CSV table of C-alpha atoms in Angstrom, one decimal:
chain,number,residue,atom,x,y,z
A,1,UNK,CA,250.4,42.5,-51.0
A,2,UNK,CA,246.9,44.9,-50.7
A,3,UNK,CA,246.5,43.3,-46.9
A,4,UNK,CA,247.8,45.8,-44.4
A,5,UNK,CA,251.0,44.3,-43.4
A,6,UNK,CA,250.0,42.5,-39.9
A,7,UNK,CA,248.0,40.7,-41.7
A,8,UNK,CA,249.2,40.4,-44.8
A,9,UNK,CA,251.0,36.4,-44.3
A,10,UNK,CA,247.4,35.0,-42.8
A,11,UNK,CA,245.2,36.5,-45.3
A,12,UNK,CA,246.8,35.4,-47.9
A,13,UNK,CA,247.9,31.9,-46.8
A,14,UNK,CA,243.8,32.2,-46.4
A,15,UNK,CA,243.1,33.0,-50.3
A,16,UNK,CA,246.0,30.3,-51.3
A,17,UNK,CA,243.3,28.1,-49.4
A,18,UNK,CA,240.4,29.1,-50.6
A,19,UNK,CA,241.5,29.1,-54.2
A,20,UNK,CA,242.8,25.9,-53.6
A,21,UNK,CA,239.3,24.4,-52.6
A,22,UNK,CA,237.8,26.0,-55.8
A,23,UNK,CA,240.2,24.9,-57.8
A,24,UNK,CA,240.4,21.2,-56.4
A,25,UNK,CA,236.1,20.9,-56.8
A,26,UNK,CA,236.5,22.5,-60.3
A,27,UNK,CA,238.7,19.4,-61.3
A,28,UNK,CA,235.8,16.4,-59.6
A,29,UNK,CA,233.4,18.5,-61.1
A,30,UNK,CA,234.8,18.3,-64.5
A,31,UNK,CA,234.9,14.2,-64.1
A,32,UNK,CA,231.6,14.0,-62.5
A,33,UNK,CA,230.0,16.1,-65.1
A,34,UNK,CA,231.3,13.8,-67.9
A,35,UNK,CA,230.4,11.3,-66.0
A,36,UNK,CA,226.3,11.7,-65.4
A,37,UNK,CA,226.6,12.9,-69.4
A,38,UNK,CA,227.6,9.6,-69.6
A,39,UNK,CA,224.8,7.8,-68.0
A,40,UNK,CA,222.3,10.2,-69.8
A,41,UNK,CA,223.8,8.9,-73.2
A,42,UNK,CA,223.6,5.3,-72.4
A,43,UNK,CA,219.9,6.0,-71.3
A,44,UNK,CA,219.3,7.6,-74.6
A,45,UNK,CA,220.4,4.7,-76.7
A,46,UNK,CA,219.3,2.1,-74.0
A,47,UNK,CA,216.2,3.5,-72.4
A,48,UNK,CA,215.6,0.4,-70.3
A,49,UNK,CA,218.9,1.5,-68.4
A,50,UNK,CA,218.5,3.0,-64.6
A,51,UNK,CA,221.8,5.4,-64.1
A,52,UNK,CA,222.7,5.5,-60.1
A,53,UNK,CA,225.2,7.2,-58.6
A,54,UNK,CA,227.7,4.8,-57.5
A,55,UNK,CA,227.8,4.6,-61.6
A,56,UNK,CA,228.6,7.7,-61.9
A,57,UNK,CA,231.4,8.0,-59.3
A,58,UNK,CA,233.4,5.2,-61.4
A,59,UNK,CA,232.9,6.8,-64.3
A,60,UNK,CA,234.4,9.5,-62.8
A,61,UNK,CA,236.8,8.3,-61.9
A,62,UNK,CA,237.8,6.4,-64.9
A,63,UNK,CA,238.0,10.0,-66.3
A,64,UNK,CA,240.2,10.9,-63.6
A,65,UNK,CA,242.6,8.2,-64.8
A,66,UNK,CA,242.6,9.6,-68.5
A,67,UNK,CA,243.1,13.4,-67.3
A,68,UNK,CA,246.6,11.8,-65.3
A,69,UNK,CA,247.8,10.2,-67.9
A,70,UNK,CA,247.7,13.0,-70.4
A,71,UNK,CA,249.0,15.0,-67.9
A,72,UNK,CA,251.7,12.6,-66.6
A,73,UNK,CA,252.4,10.5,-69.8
A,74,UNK,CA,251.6,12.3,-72.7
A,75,UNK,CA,253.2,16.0,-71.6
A,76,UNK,CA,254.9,15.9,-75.8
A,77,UNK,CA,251.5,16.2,-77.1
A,78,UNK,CA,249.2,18.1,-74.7
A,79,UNK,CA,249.9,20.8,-76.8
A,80,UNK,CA,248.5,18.9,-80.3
A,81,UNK,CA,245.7,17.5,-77.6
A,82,UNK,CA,244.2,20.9,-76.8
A,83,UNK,CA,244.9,22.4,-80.9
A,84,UNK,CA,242.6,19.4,-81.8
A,85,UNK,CA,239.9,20.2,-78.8
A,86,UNK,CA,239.7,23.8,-79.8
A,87,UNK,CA,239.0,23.0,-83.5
A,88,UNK,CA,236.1,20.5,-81.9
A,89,UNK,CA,235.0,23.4,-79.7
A,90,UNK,CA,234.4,25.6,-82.8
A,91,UNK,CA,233.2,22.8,-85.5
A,92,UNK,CA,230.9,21.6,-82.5
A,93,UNK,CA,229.4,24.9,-82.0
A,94,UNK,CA,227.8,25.1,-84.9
A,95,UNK,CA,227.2,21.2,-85.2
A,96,UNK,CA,224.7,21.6,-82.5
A,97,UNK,CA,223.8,25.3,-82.7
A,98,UNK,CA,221.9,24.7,-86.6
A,99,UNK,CA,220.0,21.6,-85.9
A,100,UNK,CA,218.4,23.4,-82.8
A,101,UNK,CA,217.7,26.2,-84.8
A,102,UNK,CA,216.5,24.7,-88.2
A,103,UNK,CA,215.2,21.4,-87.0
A,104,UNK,CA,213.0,21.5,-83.6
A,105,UNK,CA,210.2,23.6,-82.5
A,106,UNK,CA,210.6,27.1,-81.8
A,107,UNK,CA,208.8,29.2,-79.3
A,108,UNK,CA,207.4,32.7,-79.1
A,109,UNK,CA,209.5,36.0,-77.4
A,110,UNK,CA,207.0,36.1,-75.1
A,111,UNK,CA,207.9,32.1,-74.2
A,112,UNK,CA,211.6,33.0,-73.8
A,113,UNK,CA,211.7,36.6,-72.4
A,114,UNK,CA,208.6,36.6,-70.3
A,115,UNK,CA,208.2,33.5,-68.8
A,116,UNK,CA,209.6,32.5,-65.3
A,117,UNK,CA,209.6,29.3,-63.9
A,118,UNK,CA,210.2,28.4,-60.3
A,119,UNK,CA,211.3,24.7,-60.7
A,120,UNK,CA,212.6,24.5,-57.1
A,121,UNK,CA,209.0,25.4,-55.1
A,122,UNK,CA,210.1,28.1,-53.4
A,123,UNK,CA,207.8,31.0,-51.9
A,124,UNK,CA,209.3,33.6,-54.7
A,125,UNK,CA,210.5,33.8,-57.8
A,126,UNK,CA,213.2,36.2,-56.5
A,127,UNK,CA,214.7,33.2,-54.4
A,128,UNK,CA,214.3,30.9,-57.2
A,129,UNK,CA,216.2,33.4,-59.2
A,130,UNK,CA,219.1,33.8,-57.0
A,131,UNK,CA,219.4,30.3,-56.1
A,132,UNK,CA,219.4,29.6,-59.5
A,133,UNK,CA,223.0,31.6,-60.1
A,134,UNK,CA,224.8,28.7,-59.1
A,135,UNK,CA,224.5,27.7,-62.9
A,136,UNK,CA,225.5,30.7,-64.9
A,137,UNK,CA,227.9,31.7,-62.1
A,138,UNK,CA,229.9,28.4,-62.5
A,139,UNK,CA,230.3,28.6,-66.4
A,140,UNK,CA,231.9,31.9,-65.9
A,141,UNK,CA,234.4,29.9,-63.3
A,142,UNK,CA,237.8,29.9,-64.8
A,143,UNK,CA,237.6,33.5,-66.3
A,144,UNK,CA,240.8,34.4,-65.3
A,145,UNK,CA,243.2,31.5,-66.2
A,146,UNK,CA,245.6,33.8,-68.7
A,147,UNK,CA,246.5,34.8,-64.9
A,148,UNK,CA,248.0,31.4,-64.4
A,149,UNK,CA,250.2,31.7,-66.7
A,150,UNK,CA,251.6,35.0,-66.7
A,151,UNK,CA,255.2,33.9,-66.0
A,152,UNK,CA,255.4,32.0,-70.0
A,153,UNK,CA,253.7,35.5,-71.1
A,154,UNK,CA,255.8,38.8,-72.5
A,155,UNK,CA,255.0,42.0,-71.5
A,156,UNK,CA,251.8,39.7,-69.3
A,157,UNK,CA,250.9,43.0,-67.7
A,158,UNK,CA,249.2,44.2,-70.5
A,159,UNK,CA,248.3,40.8,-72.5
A,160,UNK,CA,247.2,38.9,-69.4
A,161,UNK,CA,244.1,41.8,-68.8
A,162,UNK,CA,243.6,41.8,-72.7
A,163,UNK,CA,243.1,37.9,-72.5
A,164,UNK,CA,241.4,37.8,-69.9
A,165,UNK,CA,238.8,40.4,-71.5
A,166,UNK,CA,238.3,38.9,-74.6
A,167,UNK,CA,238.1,35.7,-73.6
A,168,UNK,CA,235.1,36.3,-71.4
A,169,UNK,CA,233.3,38.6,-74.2
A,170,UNK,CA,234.3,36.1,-77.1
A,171,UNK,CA,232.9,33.2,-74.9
A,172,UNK,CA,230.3,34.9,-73.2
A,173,UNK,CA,228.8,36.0,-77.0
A,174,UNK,CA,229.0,32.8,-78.2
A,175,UNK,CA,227.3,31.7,-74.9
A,176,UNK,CA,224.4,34.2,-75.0
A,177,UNK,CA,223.4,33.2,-78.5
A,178,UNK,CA,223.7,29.2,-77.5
A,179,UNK,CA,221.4,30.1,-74.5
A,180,UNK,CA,218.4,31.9,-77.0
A,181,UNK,CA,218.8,29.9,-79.6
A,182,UNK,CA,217.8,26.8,-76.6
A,183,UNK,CA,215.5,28.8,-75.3
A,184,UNK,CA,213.5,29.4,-78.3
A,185,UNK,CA,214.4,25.2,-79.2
A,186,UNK,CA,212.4,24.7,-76.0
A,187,UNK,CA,209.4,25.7,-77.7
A,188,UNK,CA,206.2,26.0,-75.6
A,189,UNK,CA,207.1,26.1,-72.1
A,190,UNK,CA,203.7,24.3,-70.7
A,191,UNK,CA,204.2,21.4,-72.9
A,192,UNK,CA,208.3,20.5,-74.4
A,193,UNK,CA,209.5,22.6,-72.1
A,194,UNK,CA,207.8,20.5,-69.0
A,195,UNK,CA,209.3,17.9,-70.7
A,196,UNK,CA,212.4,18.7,-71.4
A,197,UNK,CA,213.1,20.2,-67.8
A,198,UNK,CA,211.7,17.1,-66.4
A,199,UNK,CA,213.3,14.3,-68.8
A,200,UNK,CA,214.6,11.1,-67.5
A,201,UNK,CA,218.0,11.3,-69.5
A,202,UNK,CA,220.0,13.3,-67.2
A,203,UNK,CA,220.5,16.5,-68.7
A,204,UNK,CA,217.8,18.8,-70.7
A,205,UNK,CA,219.6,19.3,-73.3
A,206,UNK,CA,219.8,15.7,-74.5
A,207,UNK,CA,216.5,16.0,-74.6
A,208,UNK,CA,216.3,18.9,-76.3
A,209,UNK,CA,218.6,17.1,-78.8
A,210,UNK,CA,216.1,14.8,-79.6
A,211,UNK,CA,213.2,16.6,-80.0
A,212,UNK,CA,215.1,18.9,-82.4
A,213,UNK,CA,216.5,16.0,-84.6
A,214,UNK,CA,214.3,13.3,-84.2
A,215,UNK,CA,216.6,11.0,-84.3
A,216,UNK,CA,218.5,9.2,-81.4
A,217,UNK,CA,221.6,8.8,-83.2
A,218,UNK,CA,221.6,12.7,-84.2
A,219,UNK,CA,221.1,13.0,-80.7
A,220,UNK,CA,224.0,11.2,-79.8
A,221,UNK,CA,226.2,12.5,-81.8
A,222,UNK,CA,225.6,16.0,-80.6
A,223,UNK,CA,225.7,15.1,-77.1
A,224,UNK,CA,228.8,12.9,-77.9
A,225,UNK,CA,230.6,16.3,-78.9
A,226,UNK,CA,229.4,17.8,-75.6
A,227,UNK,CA,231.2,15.1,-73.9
A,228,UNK,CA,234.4,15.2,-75.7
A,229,UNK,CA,234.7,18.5,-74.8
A,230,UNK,CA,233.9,18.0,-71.2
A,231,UNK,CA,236.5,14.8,-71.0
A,232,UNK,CA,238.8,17.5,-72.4
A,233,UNK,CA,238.7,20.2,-70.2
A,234,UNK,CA,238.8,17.7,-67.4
A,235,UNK,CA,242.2,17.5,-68.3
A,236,UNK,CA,243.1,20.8,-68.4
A,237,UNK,CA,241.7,21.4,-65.2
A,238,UNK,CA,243.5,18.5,-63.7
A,239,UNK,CA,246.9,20.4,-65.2
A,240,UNK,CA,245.5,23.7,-63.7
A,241,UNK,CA,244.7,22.4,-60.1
A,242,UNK,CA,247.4,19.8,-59.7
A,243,UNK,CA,250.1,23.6,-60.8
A,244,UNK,CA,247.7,25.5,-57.8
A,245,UNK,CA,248.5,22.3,-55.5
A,246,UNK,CA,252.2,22.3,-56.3
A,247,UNK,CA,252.8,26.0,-56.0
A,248,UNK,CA,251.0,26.2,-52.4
A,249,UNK,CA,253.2,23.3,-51.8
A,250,UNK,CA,256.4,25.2,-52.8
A,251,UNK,CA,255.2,28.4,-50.4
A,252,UNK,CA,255.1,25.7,-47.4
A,253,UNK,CA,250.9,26.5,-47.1
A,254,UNK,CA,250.1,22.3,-47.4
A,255,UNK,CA,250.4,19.5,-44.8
A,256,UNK,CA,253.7,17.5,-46.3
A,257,UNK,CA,254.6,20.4,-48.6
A,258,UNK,CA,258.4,18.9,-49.0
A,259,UNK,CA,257.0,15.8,-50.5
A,260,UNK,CA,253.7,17.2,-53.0
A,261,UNK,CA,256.0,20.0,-53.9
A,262,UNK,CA,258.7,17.7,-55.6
A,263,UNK,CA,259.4,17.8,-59.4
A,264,UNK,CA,259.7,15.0,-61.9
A,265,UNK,CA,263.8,15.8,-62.9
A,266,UNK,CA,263.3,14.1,-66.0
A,267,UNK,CA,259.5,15.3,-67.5
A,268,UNK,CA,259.3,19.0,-65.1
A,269,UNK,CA,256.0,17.8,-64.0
A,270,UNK,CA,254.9,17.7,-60.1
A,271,UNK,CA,253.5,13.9,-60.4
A,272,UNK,CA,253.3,14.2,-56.3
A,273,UNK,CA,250.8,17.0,-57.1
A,274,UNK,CA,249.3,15.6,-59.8
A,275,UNK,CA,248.2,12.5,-57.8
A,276,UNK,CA,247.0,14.3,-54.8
A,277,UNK,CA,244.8,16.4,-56.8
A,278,UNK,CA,243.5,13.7,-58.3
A,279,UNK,CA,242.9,11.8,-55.6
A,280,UNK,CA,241.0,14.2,-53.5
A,281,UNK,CA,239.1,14.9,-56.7
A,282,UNK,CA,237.9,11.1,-56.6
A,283,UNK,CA,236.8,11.7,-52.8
A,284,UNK,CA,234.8,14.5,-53.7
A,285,UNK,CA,233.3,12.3,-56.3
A,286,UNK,CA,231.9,9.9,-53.3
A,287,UNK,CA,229.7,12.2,-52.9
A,288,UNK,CA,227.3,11.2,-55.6
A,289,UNK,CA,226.7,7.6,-53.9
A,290,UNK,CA,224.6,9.2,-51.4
A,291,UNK,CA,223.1,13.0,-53.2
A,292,UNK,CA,221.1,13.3,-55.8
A,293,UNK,CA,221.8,16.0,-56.6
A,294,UNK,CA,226.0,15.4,-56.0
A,295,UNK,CA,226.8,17.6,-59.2
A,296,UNK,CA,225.0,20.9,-57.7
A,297,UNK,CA,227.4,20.0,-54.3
A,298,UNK,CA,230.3,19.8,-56.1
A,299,UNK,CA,229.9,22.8,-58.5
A,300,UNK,CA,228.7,24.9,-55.6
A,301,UNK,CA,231.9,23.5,-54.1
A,302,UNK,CA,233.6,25.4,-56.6
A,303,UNK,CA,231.8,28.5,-56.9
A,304,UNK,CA,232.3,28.8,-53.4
A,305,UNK,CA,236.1,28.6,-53.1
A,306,UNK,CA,236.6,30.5,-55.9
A,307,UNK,CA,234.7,33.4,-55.6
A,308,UNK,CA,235.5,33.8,-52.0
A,309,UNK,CA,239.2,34.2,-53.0
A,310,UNK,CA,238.0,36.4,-55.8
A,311,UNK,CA,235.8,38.6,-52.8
A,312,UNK,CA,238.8,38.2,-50.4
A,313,UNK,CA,241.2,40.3,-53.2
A,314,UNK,CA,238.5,42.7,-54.4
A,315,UNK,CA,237.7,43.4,-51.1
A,316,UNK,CA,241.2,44.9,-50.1
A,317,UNK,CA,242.0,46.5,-54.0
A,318,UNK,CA,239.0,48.5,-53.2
A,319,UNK,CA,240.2,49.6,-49.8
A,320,UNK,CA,243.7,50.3,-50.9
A,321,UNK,CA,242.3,52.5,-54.2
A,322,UNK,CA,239.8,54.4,-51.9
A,323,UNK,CA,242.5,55.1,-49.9
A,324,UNK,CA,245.4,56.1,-52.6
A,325,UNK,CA,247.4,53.5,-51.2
A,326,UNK,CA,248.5,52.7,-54.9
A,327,UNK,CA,250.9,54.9,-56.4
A,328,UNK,CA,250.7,55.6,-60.6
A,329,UNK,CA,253.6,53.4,-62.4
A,330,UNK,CA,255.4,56.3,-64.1
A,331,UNK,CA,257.1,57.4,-61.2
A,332,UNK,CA,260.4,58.8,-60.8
A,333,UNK,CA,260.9,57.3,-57.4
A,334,UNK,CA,262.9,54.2,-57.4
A,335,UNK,CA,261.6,51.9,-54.2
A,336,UNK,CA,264.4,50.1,-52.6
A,337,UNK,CA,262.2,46.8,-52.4
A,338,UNK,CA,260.6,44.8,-55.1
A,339,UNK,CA,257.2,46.8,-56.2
A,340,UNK,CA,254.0,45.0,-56.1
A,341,UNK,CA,255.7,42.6,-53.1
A,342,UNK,CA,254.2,41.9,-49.5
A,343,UNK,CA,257.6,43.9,-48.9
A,344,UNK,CA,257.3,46.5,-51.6
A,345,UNK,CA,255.0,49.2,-52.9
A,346,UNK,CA,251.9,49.2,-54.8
A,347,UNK,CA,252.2,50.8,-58.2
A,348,UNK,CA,249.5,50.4,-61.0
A,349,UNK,CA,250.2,48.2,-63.7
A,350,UNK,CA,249.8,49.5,-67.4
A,351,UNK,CA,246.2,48.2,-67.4
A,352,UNK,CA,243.8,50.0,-65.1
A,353,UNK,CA,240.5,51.7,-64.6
A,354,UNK,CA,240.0,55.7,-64.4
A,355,UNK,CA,239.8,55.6,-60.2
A,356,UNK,CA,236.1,56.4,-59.7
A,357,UNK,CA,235.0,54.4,-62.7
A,358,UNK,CA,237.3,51.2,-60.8
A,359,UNK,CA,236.1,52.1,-57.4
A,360,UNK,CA,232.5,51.5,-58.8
A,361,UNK,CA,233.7,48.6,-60.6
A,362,UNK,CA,234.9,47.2,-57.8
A,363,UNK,CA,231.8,48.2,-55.3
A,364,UNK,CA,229.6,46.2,-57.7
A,365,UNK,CA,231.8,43.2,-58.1
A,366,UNK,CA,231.6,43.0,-54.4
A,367,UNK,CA,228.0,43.1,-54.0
A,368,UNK,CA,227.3,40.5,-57.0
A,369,UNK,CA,230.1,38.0,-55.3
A,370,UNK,CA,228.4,38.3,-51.9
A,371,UNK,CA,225.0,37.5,-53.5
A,372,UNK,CA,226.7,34.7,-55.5
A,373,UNK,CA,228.5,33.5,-51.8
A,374,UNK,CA,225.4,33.2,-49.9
A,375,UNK,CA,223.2,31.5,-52.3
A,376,UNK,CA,225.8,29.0,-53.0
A,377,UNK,CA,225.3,27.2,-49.9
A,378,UNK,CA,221.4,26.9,-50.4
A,379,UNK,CA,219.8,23.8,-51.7
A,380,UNK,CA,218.3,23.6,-55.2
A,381,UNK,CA,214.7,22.8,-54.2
A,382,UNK,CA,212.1,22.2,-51.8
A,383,UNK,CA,211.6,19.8,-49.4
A,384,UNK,CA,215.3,19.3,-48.5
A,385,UNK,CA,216.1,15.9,-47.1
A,386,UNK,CA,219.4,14.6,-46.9
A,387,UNK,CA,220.1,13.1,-50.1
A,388,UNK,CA,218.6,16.6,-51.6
A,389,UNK,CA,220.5,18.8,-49.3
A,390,UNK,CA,223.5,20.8,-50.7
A,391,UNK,CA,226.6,19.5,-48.4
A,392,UNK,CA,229.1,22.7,-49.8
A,393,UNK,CA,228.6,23.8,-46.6
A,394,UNK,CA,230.1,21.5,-44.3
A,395,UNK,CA,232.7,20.7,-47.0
A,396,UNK,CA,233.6,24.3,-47.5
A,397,UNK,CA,232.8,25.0,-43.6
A,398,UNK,CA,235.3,21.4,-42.7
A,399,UNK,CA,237.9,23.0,-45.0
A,400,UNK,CA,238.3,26.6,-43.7
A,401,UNK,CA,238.3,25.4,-40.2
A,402,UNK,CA,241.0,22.6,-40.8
A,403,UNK,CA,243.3,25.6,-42.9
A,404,UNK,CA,243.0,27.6,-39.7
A,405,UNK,CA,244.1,25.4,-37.7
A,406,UNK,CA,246.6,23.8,-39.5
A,407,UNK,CA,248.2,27.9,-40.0
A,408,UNK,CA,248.0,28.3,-36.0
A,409,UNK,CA,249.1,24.8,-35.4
A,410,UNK,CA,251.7,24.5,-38.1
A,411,UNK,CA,252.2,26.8,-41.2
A,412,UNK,CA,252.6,30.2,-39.2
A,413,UNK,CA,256.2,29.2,-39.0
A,414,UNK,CA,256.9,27.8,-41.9
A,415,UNK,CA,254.9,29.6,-44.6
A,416,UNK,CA,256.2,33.4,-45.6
A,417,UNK,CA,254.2,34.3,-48.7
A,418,UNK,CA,254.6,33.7,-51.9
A,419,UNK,CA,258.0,32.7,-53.2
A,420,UNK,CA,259.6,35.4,-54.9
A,421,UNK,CA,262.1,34.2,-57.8
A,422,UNK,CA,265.6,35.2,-56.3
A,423,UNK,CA,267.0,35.4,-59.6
A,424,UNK,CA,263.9,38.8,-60.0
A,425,UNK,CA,265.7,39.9,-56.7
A,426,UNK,CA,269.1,39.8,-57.5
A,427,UNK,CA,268.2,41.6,-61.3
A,428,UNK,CA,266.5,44.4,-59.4
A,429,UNK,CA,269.0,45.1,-56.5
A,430,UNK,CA,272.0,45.0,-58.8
A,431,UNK,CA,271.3,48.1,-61.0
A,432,UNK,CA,268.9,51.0,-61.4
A,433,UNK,CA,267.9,49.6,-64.8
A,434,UNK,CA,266.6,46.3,-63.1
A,435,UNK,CA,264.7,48.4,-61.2
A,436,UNK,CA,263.4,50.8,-63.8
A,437,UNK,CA,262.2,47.8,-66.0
A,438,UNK,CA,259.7,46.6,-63.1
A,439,UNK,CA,258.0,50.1,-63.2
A,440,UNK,CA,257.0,50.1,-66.4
């Protein structure tokens, strides 16, 4: 709807794409995650174990299998599932946040806030910097899921934003303070912090978990939690990639959209979609038989997909509120087409930024996703050979070009848009009060 109207079908058949490939690596990287946290713990109680990456991949994909069955068999209690995840989250929080900070060595300010480290040997610490983004820029992936479900929510043009907003600042607090309170856990960066970054189980912070408790089974335990919560929202990621799958599917933007689209009559849930997502998830997976670094691929994958979509909107709101092009919601003036449509006008929702304070807003949100879009694609360290190499590239590059294709081969005559619920159109044709109610 902000794409100029020759272009508007292609463009955003385009973001349905990209969003799709985000969304699709976000789901394998969930599984693969839980899976090499898997590894790491078996090679924290077992240290004569050697993880490998076909390993992994199965493990994945044995957390695959658990995500589709709570989606698929267990729908009655997803509900109690997540209650029960979010009282881990917050118990866990502080289950692994005081023995850090009471229990293992702490560093110095000057350790935390003034050292830099280039771990990946490249010629600056400005590139090591920005290739480093990958991380932090994933763990903000996701942001914006109140968006997905903006049909269940009243009045979502004003919760939605709200969620949205605290949700990151919640999060990201609770985030920051995890981050220093590691930091300073790390201790002396030319001795526990060397070995901590470079520590055979998998992921630092297992590490890190030790050498604050002392203890392998405190260890454990604490890591355990990790995992539980990363099993978890492999699940709800499944749910949230498998509804992105299905309602591309229903627009007609997929190869065999009449059959992934279908609906279980009896449990409302797109199995079809469910499946597929899953399935491609498991491919993406392969991936770690031959990387070694599989987990970067696949999150870069992610960060990739995503964020172009994210660039793709931000890119044309910016245009359209440099130009005026959106008109204020209060007024009087009744369109005679659905507002906010690839047919209708652009009015401003009830949550938005003075214009000069959005424009600049929107100018830097541009700049930081190109930055994040480029160095996505690089590898993580020096020398790349071609287990070390980061393959988002040709699987993002493989994607984009088969999506073209298939629009110019295919979907140009089948896909419209977005489907628009008929009964929205009927309510605001039929009266001036149907109308009225969508401009508020």
């Amino acid at each position: 709807m902000l794409a100029p109207s020759s272009a508007q079908k292609f463009l955003s058949y385009l973001a349905g794409w990209l969003t799709l490939t985000g969304w699709q690596a976000s789901c394998a990287s969930g599984a693969f995650n839980s899976g090499l946290l898997i590894q790491g713990l078996i090679t924290l109680c077992n240290p004569g174990y050697t993880p490998t990456g076909w390993r992994t991949t199965l493990l994945a994909w044995a957390i695959l299998l658990f995500a589709v069955l709570i989606n698929t068999g267990a729908t009655n209690s997803l509900a109690k599932f997540e209650g029960l995840i979010l009282i881990l989250h917050i118990v866990g929080f502080f289950a692994i946040l005081i023995p850090i900070t009471y229990l293992g060595p702490q560093g110095s300010s000057a350790d935390v806030f003034n050292t830099w480290v280039d771990g990946g040997n490249w010629s600056s610490q400005g590139y090591a910097f920005f290739i480093g983004l990958v991380g932090p820029v994933y763990a903000f992936v996701g942001g914006d899921s109140a968006a997905h479900v903006a049909e269940e929510v009243k009045d979502a043009a004003r919760i939605v934003p709200r969620a949205i907003f605290i949700s990151v600042a919640l999060n990201g607090a609770l985030g920051f303070g995890m981050l220093i309170a590691t930091l300073f856990a790390m201790g002396d960066p030319a001795t526990t912090g060397q070995e901590i970054l470079g520590t055979e189980l998998g992921f630092p912070f297992i590490q890190l978990f030790l050498n604050s408790t002392n203890s392998v089974a405190g260890a454990a335990v604490m890591a355990s939690i990790v995992l539980i919560l990363g099993i978890s929202s492999t699940v709800g990621l499944l749910a949230s990639s498998s509804r992105m799958f299905w309602s591309f599917s229903r627009d007609r933007g997929l190869p065999f959209w009449k059959t992934i689209s279908k609906v279980n009559s009896r449990t409302s849930i797109p199995v079809v979609a469910v499946i597929t997502t899953t399935t491609i998830s498991a491919l993406l997976s392969l991936i770690g038989i031959g990387s070694s670094i599989a987990f970067n691929d696949i999150i870069s994958i992610t960060v990739v997909g995503l964020y172009s979509s994210y660039l793709l909107a931000l890119v044309l709101l910016f245009w359209r509120r440099i130009t005026g092009a959106i008109h204020d919601s209060w007024s009087d003036t009744l369109p005679s087409e659905p507002i906010n449509t690839h047919h209708g006008q652009l009015v401003w929702g009830p949550f938005r930024l003075p214009k000069m304070i959005g424009a600049i807003v929107n100018a830097i949100a541009i700049a930081y996703l190109c930055i994040v879009f480029i160095f996505s694609f690089w590898p993580p360290a020096q020398p790349v050979t071609a287990a070390t190499m980061n393959y988002a590239c040709l699987v993002f590059g493989a994607t984009l070009l088969f999506s073209v294709v298939w629009y110019f081969a295919y979907a140009r005559r089948t896909y419209e848009g977005p489907v628009i619920d008929i009964e929205v159109l009927e309510a605001y044709s039929s009266s001036p009060s149907g109308k009225a109610s969508m401009l508020k």
